Coordinates of N, CA and C in Angstrom, one line a residue:
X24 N -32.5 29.6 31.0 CA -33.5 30.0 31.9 C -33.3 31.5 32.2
X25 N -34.3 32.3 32.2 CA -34.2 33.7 32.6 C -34.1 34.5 34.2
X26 N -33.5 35.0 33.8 CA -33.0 35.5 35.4 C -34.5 35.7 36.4
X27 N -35.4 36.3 35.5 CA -36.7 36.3 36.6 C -37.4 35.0 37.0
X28 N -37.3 33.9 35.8 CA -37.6 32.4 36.8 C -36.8 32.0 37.9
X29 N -35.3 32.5 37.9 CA -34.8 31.7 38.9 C -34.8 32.8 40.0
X30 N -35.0 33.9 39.8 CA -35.8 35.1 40.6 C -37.0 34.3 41.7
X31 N -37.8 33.4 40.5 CA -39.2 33.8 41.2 C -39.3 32.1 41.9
X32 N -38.5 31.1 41.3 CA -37.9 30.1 42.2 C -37.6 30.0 43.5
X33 N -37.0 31.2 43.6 CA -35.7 31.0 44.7 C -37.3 32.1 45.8
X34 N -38.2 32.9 45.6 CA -38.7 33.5 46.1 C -39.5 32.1 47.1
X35 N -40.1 31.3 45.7 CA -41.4 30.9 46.0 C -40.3 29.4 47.2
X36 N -39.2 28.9 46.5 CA -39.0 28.1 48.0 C -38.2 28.6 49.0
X37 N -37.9 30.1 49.7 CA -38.0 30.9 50.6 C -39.2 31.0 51.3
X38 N -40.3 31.1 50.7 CA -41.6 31.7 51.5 C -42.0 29.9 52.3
X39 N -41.6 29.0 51.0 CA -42.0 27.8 51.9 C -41.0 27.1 52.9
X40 N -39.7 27.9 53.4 CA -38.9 27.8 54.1 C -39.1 28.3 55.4
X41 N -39.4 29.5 55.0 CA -40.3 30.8 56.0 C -41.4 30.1 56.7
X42 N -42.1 29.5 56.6 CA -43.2 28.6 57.0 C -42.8 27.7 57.3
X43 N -41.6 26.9 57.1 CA -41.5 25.6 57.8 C -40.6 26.1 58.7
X44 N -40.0 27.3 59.1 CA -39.4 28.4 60.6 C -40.3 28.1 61.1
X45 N -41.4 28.8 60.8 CA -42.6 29.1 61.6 C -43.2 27.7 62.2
X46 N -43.3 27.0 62.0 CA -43.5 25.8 61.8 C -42.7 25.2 63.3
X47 N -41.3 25.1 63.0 CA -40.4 24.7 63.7 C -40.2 25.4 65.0
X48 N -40.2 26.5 64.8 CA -40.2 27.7 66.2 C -41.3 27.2 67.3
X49 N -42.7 27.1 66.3 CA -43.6 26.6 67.3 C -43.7 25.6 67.9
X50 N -43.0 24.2 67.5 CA -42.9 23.0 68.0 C -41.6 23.5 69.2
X51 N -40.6 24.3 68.9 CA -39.8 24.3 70.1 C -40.7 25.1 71.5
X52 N -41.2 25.8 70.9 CA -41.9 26.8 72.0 C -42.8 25.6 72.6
X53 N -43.5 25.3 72.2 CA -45.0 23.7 72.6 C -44.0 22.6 73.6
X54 N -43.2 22.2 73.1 CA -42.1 21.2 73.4 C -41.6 21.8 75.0
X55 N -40.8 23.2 75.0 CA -39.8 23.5 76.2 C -40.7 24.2 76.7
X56 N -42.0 24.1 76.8 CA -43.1 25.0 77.4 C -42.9 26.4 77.6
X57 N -43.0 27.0 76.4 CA -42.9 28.3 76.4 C -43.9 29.0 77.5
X58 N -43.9 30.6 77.7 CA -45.3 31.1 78.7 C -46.2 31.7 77.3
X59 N -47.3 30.8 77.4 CA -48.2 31.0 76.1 C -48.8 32.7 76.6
X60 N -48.5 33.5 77.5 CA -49.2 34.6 77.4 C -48.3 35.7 77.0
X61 N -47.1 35.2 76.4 CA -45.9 36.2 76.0 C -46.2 36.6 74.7
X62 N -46.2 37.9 74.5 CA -47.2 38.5 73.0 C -45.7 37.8 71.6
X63 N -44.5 37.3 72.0 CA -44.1 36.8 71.1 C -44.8 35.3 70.8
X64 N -44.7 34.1 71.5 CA -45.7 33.3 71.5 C -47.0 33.0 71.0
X65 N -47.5 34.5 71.3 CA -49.0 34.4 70.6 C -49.1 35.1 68.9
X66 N -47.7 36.0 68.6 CA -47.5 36.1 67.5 C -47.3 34.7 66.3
X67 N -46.3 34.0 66.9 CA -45.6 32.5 66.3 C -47.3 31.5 66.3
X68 N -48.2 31.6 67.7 CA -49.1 30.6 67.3 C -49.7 31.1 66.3
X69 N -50.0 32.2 66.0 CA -51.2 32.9 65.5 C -50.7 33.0 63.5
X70 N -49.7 32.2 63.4 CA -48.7 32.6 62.1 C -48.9 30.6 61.9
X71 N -48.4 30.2 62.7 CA -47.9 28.1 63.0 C -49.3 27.8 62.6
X72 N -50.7 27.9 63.5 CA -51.7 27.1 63.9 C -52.6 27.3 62.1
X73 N -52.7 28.7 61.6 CA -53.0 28.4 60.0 C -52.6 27.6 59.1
X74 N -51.0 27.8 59.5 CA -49.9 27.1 58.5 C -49.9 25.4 58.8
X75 N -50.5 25.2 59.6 CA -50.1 23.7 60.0 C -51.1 23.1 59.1
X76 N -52.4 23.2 58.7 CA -53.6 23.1 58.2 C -54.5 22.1 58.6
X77 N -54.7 20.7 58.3 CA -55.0 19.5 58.7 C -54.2 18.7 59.4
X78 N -53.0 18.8 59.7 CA -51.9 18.2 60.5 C -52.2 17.9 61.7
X79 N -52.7 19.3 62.3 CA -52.8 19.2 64.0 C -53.9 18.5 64.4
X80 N -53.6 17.1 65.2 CA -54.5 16.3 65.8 C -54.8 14.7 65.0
X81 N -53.8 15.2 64.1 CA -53.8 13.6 63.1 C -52.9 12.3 63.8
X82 N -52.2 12.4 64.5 CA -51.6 11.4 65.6 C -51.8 11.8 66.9
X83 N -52.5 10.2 67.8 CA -52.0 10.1 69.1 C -51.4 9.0 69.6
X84 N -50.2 9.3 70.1 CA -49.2 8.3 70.3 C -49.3 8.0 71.9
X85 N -50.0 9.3 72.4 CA -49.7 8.7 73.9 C -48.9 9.6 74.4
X86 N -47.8 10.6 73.6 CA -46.8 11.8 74.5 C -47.3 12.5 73.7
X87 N -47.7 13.9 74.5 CA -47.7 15.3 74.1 C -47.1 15.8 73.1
X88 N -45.9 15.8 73.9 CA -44.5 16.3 72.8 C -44.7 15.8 71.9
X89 N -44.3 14.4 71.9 CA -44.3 13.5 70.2 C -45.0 14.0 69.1
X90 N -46.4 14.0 70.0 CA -47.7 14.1 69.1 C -47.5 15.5 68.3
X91 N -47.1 16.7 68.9 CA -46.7 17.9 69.0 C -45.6 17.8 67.7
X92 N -44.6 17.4 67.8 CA -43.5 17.1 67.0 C -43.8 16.7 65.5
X93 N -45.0 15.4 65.8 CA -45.3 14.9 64.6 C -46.5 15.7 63.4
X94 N -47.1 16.3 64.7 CA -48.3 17.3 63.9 C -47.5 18.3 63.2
X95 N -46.9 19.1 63.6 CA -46.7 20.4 63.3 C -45.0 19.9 62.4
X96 N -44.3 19.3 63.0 CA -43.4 18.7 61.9 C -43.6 18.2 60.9
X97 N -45.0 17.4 60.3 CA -45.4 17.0 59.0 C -45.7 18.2 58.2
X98 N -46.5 19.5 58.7 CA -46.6 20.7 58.5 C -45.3 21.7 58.0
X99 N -44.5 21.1 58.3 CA -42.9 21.9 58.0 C -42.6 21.3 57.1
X100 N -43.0 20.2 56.9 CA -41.8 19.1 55.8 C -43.3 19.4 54.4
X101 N -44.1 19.5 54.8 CA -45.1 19.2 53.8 C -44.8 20.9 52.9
X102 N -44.5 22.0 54.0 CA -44.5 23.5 53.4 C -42.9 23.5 52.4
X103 N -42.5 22.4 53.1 CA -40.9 22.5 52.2 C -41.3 22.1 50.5
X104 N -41.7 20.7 51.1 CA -42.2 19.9 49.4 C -42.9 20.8 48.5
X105 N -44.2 21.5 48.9 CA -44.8 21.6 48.1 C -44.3 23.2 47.2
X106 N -43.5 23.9 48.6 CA -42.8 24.9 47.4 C -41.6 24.5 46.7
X107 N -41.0 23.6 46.7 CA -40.4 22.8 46.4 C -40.7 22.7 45.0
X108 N -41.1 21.9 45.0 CA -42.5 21.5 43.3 C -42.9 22.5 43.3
X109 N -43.5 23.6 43.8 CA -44.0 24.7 42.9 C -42.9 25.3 42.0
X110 N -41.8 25.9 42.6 CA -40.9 26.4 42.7 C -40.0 25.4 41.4
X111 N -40.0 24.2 41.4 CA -39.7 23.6 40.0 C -40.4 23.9 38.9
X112 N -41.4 24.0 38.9 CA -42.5 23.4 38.0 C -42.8 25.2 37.4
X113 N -43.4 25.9 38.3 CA -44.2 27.2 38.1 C -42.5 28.3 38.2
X114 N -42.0 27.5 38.5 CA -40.8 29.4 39.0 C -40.0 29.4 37.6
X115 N -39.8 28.0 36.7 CA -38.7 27.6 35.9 C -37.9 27.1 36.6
X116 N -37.4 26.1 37.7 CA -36.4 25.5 38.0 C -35.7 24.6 37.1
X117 N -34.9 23.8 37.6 CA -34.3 22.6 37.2 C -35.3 21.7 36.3
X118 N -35.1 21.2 35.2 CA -35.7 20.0 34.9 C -37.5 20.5 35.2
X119 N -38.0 19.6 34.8 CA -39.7 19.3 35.3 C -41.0 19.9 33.9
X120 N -41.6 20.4 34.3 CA -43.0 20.4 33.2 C -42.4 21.7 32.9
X121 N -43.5 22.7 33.9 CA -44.2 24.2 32.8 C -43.5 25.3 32.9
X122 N -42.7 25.3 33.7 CA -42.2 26.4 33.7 C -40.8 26.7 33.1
X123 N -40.8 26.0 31.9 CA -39.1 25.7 31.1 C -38.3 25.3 32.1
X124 N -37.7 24.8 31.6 CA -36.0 24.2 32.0 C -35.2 24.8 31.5
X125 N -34.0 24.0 31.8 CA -32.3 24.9 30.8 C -32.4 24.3 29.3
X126 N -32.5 25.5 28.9 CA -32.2 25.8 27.5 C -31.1 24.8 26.7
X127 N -31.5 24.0 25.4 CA -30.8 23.3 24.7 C -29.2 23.4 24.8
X128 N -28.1 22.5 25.0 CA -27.0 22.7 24.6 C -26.6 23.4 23.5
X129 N -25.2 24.5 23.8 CA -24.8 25.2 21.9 C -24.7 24.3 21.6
X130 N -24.5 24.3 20.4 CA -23.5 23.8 19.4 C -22.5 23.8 19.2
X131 N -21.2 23.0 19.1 CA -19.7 23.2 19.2 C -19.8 24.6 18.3
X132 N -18.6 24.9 18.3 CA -18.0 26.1 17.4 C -17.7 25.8 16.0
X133 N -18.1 26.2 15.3 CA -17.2 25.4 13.9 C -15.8 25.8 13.8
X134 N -15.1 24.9 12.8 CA -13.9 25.0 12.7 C -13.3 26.3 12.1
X135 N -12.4 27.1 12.2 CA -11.9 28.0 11.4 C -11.3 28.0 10.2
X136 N -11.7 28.6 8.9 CA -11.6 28.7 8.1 C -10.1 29.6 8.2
X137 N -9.3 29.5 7.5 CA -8.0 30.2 7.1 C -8.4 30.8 5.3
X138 N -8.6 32.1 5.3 CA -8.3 32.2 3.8 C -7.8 33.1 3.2
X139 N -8.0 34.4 3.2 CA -7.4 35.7 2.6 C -5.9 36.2 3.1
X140 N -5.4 36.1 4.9 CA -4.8 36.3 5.1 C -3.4 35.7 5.4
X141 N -3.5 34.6 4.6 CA -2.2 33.6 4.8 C -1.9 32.9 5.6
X142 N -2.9 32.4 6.4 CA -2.1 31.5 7.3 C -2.3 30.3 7.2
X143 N -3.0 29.9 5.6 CA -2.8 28.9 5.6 C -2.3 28.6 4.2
X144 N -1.5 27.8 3.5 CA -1.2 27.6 1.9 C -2.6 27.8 1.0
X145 N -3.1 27.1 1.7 CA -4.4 26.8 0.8 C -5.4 27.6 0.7
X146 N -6.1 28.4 0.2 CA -7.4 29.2 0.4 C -8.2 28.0 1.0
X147 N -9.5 28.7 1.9 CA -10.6 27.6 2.2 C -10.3 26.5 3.1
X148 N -8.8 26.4 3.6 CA -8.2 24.9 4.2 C -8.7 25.0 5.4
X149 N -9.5 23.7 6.1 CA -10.1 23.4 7.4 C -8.6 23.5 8.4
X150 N -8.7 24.1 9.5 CA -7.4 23.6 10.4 C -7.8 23.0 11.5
X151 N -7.6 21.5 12.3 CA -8.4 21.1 13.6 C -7.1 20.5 14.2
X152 N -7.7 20.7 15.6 CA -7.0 20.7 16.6 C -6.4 19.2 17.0
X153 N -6.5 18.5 15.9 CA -6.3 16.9 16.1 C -6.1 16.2 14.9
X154 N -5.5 15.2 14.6 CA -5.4 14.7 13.5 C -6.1 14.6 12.8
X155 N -6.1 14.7 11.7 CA -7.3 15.1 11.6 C -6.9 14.1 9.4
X156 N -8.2 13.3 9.2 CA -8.1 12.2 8.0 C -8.8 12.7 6.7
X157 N -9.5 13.9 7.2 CA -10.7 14.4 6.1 C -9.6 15.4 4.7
X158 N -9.9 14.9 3.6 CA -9.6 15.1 2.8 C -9.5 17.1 2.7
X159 N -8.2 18.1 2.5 CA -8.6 19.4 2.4 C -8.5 19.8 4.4
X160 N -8.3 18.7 4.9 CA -8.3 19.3 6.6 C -6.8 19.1 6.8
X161 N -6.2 20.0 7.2 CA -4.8 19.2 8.2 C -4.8 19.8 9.5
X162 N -4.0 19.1 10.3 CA -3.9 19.2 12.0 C -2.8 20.3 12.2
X163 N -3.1 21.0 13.0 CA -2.4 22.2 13.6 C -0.8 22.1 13.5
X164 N -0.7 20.4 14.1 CA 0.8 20.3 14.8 C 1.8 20.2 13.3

């Protein structure tokens, strides 16, 4: 995998991190009754209330809070997943479709040949690290 997919990974599930903050901040502010005329408040709604999308107003349970909790917390969890999967799929992550995965296993090393410089009787003689039964091979020990 190239250093710029897992670059552009790590970007894309940050931003959907960053949004489920945003996300969360506003459920605490709604919850402990923030003073909605404090220009920090109306920055967080004004960032939360886009980001939430179709969420807000999809449950009424009967408490404020809850309802509060469940709107805008589906909206955090939903901003996680989907950069989540993007972030697999489109950045190059782990495993998944289009955007490659980890590159094929090497290939062991092959065995070393001993030949010109004597270290082994034989010209051409395989040397392995284990017993070794193959006709022309002998074991190290």
């Amino acid at each position: 995998m190239a250093r710029n997919e897992v670059h552009a990974a790590r970007i894309i599930s940050g931003v959907g991190a960053l949004f489920a903050l945003i996300e969360g901040v506003y459920i605490l502010m709604l919850v402990l009754n923030a003073d909605q005329s404090n220009k920090f408040f109306v920055f967080i709604k004004g960032l939360a209330e886009p980001l939430a999308l179709f969420f807000p107003g999809l449950f009424h349970t009967g408490s404020v809070d809850f309802d509060i909790i469940l709107d805008y917390g589906l909206a955090a969890i939903f901003w996680l997943i989907v950069s989540g999967f993007v972030a697999r799929v489109g950045g190059g992550g782990r495993g998944g479709g289009g955007g490659g995965g980890n590159p094929p296993p090497a290939a062991p090393p092959a065995p070393r040949r001993y030949t010109e410089r004597g270290n082994s009787k034989q010209k051409g003689e395989v040397l392995c690290g284990r017993r070794c039964r193959t006709p022309g091979v002998r074991s190290r020990s």
